[in-house]
XYZ file of C-alpha atoms in Angstrom:
575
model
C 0.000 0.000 0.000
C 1.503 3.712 -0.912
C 1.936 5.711 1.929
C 0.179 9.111 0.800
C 1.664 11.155 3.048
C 4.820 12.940 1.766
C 6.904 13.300 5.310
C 6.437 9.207 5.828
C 7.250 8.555 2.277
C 10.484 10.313 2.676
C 10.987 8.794 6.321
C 10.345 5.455 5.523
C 12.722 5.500 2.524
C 15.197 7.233 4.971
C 14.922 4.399 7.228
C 15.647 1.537 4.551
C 18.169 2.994 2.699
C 20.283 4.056 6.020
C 19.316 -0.030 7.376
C 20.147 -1.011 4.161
C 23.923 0.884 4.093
C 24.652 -0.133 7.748
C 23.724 -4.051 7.292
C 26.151 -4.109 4.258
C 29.031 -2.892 6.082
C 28.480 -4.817 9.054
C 28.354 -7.727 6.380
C 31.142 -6.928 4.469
C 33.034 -6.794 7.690
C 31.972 -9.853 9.171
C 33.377 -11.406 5.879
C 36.691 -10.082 6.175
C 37.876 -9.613 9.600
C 36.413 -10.699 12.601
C 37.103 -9.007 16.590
C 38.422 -10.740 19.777
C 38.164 -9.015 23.271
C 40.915 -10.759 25.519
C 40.663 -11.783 28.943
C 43.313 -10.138 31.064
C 42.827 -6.466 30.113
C 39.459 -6.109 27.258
C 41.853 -5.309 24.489
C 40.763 -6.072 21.107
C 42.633 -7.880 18.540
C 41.616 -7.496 14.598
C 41.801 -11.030 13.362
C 41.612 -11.993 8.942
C 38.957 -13.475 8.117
C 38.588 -15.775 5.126
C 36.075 -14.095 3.223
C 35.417 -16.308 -0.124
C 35.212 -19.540 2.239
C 32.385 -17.925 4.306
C 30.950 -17.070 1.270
C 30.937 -20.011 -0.006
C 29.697 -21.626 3.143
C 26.868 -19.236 3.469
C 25.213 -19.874 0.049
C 25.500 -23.665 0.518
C 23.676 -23.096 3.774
C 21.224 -20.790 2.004
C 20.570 -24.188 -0.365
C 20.961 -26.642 2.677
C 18.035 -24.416 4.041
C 15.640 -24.561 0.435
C 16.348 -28.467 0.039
C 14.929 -28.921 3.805
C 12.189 -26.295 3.333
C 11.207 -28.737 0.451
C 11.427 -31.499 1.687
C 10.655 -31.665 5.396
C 7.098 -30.731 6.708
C 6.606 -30.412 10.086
C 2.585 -30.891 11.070
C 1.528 -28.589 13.836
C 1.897 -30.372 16.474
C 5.507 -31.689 15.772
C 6.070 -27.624 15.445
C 5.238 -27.388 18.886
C 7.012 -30.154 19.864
C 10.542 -28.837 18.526
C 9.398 -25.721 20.011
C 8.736 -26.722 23.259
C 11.762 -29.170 23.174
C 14.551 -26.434 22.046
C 12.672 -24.160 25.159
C 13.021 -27.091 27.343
C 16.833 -27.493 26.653
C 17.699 -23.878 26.522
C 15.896 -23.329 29.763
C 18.025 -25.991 31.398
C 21.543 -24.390 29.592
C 21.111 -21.317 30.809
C 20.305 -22.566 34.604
C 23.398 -24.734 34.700
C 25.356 -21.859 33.357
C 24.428 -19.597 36.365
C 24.454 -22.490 38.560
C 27.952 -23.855 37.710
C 30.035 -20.578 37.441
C 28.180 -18.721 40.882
C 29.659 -15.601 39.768
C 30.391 -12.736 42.348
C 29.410 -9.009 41.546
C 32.432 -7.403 40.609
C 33.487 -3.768 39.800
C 30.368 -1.640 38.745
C 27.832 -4.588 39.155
C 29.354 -4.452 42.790
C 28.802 -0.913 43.628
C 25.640 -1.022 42.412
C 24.421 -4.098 44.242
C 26.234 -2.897 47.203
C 24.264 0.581 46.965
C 21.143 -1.071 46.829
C 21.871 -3.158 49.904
C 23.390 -0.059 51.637
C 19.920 2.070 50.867
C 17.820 -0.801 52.417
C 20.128 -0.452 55.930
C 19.823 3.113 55.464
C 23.281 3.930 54.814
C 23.430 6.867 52.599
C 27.368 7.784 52.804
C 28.402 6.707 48.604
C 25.270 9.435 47.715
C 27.644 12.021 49.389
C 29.174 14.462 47.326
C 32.306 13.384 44.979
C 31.329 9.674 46.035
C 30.000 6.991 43.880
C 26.490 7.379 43.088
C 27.137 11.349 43.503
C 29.340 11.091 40.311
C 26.983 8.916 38.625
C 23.514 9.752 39.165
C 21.915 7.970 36.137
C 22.723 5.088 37.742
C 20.056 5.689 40.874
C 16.900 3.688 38.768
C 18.989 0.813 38.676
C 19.678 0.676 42.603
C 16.183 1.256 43.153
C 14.612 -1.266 41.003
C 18.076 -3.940 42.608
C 15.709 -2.997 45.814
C 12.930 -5.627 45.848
C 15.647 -8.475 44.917
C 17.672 -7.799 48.151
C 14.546 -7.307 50.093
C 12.968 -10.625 48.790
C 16.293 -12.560 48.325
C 18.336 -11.340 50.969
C 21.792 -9.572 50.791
C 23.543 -12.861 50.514
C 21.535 -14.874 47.960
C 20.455 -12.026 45.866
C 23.199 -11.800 43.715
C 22.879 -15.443 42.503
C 19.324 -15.060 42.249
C 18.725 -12.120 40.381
C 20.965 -13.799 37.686
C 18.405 -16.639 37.611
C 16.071 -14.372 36.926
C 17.674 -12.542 34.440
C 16.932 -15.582 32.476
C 13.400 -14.946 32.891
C 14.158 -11.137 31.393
C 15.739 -12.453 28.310
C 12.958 -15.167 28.072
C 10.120 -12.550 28.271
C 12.525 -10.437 25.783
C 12.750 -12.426 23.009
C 9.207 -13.735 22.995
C 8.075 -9.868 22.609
C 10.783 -9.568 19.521
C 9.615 -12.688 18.070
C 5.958 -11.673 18.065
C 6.659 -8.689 16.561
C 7.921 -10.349 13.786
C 5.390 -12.444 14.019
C 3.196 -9.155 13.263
C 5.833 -7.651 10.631
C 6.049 -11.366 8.539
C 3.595 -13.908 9.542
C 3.760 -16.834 12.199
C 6.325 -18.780 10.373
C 9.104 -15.809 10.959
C 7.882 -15.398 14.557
C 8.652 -19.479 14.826
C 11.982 -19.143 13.528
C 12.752 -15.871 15.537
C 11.686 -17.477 18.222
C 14.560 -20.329 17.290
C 17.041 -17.865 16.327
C 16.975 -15.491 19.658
C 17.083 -19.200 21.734
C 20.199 -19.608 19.736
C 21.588 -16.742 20.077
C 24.633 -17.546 22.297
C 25.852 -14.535 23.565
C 22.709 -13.831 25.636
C 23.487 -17.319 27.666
C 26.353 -15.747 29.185
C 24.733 -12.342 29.497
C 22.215 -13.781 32.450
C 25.311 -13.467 34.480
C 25.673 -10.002 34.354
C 23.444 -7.706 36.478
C 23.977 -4.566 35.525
C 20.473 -3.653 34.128
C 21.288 -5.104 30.753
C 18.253 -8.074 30.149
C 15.709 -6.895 32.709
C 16.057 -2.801 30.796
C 16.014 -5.083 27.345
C 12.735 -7.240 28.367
C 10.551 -3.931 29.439
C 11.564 -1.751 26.203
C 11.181 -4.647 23.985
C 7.399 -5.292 25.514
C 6.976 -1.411 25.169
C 7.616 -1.642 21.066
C 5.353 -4.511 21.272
C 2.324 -3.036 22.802
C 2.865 0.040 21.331
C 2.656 -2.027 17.840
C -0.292 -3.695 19.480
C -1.950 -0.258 19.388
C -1.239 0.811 16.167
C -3.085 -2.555 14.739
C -5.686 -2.201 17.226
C -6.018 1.446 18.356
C -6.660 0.063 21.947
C -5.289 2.680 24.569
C -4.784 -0.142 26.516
C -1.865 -1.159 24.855
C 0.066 2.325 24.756
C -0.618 3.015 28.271
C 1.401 -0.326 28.620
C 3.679 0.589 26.304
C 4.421 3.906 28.337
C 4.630 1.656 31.641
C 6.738 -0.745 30.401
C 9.326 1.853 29.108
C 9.994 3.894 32.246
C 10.448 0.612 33.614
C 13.413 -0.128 30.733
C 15.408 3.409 31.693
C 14.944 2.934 35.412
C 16.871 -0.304 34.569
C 19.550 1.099 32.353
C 19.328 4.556 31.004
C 20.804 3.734 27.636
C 17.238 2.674 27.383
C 16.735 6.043 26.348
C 17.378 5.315 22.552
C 13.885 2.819 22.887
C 12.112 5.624 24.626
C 13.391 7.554 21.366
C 12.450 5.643 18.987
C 8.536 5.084 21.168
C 8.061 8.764 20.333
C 9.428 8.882 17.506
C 6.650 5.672 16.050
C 3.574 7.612 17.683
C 4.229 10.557 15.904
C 4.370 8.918 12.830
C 1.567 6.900 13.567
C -0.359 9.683 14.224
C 0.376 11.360 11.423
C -0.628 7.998 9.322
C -3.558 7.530 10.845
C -4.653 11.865 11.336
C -5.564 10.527 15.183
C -4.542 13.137 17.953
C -3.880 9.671 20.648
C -0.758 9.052 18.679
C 0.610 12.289 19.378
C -0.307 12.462 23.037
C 1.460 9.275 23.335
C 4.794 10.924 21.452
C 3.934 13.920 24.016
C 4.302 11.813 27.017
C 7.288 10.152 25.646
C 9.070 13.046 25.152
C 8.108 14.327 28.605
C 10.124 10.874 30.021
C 12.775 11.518 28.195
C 13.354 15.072 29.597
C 12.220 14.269 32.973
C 12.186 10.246 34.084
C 15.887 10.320 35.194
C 15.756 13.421 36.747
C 12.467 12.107 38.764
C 14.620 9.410 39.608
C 17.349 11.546 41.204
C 14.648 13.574 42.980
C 12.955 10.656 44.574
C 17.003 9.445 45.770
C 17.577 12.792 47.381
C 14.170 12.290 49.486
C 15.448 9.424 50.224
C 19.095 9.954 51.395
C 18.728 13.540 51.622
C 21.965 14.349 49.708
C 22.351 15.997 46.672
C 22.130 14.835 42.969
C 23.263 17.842 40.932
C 26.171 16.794 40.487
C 28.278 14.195 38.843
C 30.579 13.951 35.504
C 28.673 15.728 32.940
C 27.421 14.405 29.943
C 30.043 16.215 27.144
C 32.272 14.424 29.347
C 31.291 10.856 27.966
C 31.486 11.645 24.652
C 34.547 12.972 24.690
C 35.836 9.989 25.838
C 33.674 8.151 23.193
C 35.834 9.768 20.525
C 39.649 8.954 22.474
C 41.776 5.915 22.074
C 41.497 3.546 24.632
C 43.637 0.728 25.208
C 40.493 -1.893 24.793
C 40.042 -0.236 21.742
C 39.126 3.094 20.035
C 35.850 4.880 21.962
C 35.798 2.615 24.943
C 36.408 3.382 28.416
C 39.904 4.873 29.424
C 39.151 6.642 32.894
C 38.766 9.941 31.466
C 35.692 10.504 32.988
C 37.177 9.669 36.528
C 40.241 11.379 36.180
C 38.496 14.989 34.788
C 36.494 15.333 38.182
C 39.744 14.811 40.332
C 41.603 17.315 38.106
C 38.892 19.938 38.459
C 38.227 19.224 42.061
C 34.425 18.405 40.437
C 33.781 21.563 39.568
C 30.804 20.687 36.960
C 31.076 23.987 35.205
C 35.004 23.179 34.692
C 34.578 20.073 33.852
C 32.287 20.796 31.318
C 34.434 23.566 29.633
C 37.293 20.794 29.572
C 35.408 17.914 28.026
C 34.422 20.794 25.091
C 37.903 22.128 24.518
C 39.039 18.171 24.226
C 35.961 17.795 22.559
C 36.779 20.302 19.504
C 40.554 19.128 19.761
C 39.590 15.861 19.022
C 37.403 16.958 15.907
C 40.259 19.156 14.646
C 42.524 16.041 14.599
C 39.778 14.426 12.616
C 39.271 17.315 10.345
C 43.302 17.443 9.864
C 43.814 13.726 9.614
C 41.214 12.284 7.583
C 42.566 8.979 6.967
C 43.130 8.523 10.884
C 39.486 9.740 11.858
C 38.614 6.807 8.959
C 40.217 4.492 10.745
C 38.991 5.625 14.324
C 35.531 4.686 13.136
C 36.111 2.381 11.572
C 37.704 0.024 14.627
C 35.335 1.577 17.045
C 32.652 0.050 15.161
C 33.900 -3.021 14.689
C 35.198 -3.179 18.053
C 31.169 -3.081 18.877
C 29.384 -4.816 15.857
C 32.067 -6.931 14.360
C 32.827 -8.363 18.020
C 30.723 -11.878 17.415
C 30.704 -12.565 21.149
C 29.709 -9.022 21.922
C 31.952 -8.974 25.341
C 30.233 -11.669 26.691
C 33.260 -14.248 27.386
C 35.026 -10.866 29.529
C 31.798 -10.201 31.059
C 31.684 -13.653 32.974
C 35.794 -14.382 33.110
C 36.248 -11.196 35.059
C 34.138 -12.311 37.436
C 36.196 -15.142 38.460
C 37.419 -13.188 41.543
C 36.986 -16.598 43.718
C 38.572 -18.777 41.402
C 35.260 -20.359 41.479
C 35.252 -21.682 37.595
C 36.194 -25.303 37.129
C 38.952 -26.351 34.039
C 35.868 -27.290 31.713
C 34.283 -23.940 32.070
C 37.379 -21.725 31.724
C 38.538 -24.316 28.770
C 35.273 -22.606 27.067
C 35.722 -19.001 28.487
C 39.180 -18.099 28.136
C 41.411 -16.884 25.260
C 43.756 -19.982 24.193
C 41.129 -23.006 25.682
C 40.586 -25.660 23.075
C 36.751 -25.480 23.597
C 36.930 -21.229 23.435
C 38.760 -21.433 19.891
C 35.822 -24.145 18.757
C 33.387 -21.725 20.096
C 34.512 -18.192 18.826
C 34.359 -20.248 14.975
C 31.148 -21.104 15.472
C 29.947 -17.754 16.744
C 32.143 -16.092 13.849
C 29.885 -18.238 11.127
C 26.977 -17.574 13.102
C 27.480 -13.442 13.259
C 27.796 -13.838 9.271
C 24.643 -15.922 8.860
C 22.611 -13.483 10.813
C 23.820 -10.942 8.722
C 23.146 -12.497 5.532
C 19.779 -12.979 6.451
C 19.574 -9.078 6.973
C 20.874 -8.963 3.569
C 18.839 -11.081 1.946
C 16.053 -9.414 3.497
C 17.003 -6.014 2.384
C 17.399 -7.141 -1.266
C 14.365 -9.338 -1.651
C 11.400 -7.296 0.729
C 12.980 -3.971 -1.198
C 9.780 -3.398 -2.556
C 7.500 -4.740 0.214
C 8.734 -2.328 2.650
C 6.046 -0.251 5.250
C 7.441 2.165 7.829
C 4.600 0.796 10.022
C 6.562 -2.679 10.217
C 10.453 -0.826 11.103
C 10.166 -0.297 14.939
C 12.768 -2.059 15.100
C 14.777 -1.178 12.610
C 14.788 2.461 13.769
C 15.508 1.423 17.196
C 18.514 -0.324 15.706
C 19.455 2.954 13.788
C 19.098 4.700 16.882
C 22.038 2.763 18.763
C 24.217 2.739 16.104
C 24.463 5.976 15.608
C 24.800 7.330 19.289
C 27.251 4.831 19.503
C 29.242 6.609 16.762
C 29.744 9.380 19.611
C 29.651 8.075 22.913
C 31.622 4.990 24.718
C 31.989 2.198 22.977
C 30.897 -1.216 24.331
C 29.590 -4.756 23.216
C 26.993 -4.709 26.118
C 25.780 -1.641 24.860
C 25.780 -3.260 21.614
C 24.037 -6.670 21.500
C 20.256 -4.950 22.870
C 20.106 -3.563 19.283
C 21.572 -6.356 17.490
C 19.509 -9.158 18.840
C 16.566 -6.899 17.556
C 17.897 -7.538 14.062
C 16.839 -11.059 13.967
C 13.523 -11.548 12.759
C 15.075 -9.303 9.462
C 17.537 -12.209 9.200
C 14.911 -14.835 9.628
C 12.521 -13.648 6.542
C 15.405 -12.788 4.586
C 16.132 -16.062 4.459
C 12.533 -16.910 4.345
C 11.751 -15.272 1.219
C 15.092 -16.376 0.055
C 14.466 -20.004 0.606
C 11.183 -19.837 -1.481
C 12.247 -17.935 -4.553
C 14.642 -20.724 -5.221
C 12.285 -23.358 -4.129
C 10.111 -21.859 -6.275
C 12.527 -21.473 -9.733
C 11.499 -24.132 -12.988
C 14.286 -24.262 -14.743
C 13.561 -25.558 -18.604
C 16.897 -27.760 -19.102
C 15.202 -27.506 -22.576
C 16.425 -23.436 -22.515
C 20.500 -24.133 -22.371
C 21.990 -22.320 -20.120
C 21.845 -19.260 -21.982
C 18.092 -19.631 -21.624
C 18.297 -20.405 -17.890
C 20.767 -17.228 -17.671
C 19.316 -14.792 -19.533
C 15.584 -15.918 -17.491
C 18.328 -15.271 -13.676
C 19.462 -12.153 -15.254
C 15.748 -10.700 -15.809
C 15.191 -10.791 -12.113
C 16.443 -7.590 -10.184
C 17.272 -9.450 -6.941
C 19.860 -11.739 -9.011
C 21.320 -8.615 -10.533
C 21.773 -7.518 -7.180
C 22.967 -10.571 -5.816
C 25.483 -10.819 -8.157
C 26.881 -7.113 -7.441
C 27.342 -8.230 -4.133
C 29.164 -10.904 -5.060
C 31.483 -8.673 -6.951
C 32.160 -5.875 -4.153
C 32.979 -9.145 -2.221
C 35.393 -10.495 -4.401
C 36.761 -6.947 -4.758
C 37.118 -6.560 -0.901
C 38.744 -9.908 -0.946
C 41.484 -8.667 -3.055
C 41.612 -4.929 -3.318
C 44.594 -3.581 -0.979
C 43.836 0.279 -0.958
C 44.528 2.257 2.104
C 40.903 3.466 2.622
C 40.130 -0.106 2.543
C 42.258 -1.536 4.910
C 41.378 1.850 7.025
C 37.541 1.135 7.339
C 36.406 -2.703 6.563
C 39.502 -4.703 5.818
C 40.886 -4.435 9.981
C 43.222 -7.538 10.298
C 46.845 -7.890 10.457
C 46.539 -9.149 14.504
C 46.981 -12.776 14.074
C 50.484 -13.033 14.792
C 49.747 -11.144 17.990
C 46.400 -13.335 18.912
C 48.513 -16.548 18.801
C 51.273 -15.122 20.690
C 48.694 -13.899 23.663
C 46.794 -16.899 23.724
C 50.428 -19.566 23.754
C 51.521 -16.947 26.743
C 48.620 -15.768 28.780
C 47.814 -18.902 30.041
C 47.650 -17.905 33.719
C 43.623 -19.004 33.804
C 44.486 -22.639 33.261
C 46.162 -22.743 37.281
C 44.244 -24.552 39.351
C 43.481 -21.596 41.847
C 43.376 -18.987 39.440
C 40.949 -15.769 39.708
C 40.978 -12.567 38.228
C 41.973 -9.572 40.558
């Protein structure tokens, strides 16, 4: 259906064409070079990868997957018996993971647990000023909502528990994604979604980190669900839950924000599609969290501990550092917003002015060293997108403060361990076959595209992009990329079916059978890509190797993981 309205029109083709750019570079990169985040200190190597072998793997999957679409047909009921099965098994994965590795909070997980535990004895002293929660005030929603857990749970057992639950998070999570693309591509996509995010292996590890991540993802995921609900059936039911359920996401995890963004953002337009002023009340009380929630949050703290939440690092402060080197990699974390406050004795005002001037040296580095600010980019990105574990192996082995992890487990987790090396090739081929999907999606639903069905495609955009600027992370990463899925899913869908659906005539010749491929756009297309892939493959000019060709680490990977083998000691813990 044509979208009448000239603003959407524009929007929507906005929207596909900037999805469209971004999923081909992450793509091509995945192709070509893959990332590894160490153990010892989060650095990141850039590691070749064999791009014409993937390739090659990826369209014999693409075929594996037709000949099985063909030729296997699954009744109902054994549907719901795989279903239930893979839920069955996953559930029981995930439980032994928490349940074998009994992982202590550590670093910022502990200070906030410990601040939530400290607020229920009524101990107010790290919301003092130039103390923890002082410095970081967007961080109060998450000690309030820790609350209830160390209430319920108790101090000692909460930890542990809230990790158990965390699989509950993810669970409700991906349910909500998959029925939205249940909604965007019929029941068969939300099946395979469903599959997909199960999958998805990342996320197993993820339950043991409590630091907001899957209990912020599982509200704002619910939110673009309901608030889809409403625009299908105009029930204010449904964005009054959507509202809820978002304010809940940010009082997990502020960088929740970029949902709440993208909420507004699809009841304007709705309203505009549909000329209904609800729509735009909705995108008026969105807008209204987004100025106000966290500060709410910091008002209801200082009634609580009666200390005040004015002041903190400020916010130029964090991009700044989102645009330095770091030595994890370019973007992320280097201290720079802990060491500013100390050099300005936290004078806000001060430390604002400083964060600017570095701010605008930073850009005039860029603006005199274009090749360098390329290449900036270009590894923060990948450092984030191109990462196929997206931090999650660092997230659990720096937790292993105890020494707690038997040889089996850190034989999977660490850098060097037979089972890690199996395990980062399988999540390498996986990252490409997720993105393949995307791109088959892009070039075969090219024409089918409705900006009523991209909720999560510009939630996606959304992170990206405001990860361009600020710190760099593959937590911050993987809530946006997991929402990528169903895309991959009826990409290869439609995929699947066009070629399940091609009659050859042997009786043409192959000049017949090629000339009938070469009358179909999508083969064109397909056959472009294959040409910027085989030119990637082989080209060697500096802008290449500056922005998607990042390798050359190898050497240095082997070296680290023959060497840094401190983890496989029987008593060994990170400190």
């Amino acid at each position: 259906m044509r979208e009448n309205n000239l603003f959407l029109r524009v929007s929507k083709n906005i929207v596909y064409i900037l999805f469209a750019i971004l999923v081909l570079y992450m793509f091509l990169t995945s192709l070509v070079s893959t990332c590894v985040m160490v153990y010892t200190d989060e650095h990141t190597f850039y590691l070749k990868d064999y791009a014409l072998v993937i390739s090659a793997g990826l369209i014999c999957f693409l075929l594996l997957l037709t000949f099985v679409r063909k030729k296997v047909r699954l009744t109902e009921r054994g549907m719901r018996i795989l279903l239930t099965a893979c839920t069955a098994v996953w559930f029981a994965v995930l439980i032994a993971i928490v349940y074998f590795t009994q992982l202590p909070s550590v670093y910022d997980q502990q200070r906030v647990y410990a601040g939530a535990a400290q607020l229920l004895r009524g101990d107010y002293s790290e919301w003092q000023p130039y103390r923890y929660f002082h410095a970081y005030p967007y961080i109060n929603g998450m000690v309030l909502m820790e609350c209830p857990f160390l209430w319920l749970f108790g101090e000692e057992k909460a930890y542990i528990a809230m990790q158990y639950i965390n699989i509950i998070f993810w669970y409700i999570a991906l349910l909500a994604i998959s029925k939205m693309a249940g909604l965007y591509f019929g029941k068969m996509a939300e099946r395979f979604t469903y599959l997909g995010l199960l999958g998805f292996i990342p996320m197993w590890f993820y339950v043991t980190f409590v630091y907001g991540t899957l209990p912020g993802l599982c509200f704002s995921a619910v939110a673009l669900l309901f608030e889809k609900r409403y625009e299908d059936t105009d029930k204010w039911q449904y964005m009054a839950g959507s509202l809820l359920c978002i304010i809940f996401g940010v009082a997990w995890k502020s960088n929740y924000q970029i949902f709440l963004i993208a909420l507004m953002i699809l009841f304007f337009m709705d309203g505009l599609r549909r000329k209904k002023w609800l729509p735009f009340a909705g995108a008026a009380v969105s807008l209204m969290l987004l100025c106000f929630e966290l500060t709410v949050i910091s008002g209801i703290m200082h009634r609580i501990t009666g200390e005040p939440v004015d002041g903190g690092t400020p916010t130029i402060a964090w991009v700044a550092m989102g645009l330095q080197e770091s030595s994890i990699a370019p973007g992320w974390y280097n201290s720079y917003t802990e060491i500013i406050p100390v050099e300005f004795d936290h004078d806000v005002e001060a430390m604002k002015a400083a964060s600017w001037q570095n701010l605008k040296e930073t850009l005039e580095l860029f603006a005199d060293q274009p090749e360098y600010c390329l290449r900036f980019f270009s590894r923060k990105l990948a450092s984030m997108w191109n990462n196929p574990a997206f931090q999650c192996f660092t997230e659990v082995t720096k937790c292993n403060t105890t020494g707690g992890l038997n040889y089996w487990m850190k034989d999977l987790l660490y850098d060097g361990g037979v089972k890690n090396a199996v395990l980062r090739v399988i999540l390498d081929l996986m990252h490409s076959m997720t993105l393949f999907g995307m791109v088959l999606h892009v070039i075969l639903n090219r024409k089918r595209q409705k900006l009523a069905d991209a909720a999560l495609m510009i939630t996606f955009l959304g992170g990206f992009f405001f990860h361009v600027v600020w710190e760099a992370m593959g937590q911050y990463a993987v809530p946006y990329y997991v929402l990528l899925m169903p895309y991959a899913v009826q990409g290869y869908l439609l995929a699947t079916e066009k070629i399940g659906n091609l009659r050859l005539d042997r009786e043409q010749g192959l000049r017949g059978i090629a000339g009938q491929l070469l009358r179909s756009t999508s083969f064109r297309l397909g056959l472009a890509l294959a040409a910027v892939v085989l030119f990637i493959t082989f080209a060697e000019f500096s802008w290449l190797t500056s922005s998607i060709k990042l390798q050359g680490e190898e050497s240095d990977y082997i070296w680290y993981c023959t060497h840094e083998t401190q983890w496989k000691e029987t008593d060994y813990k990170k400190i």
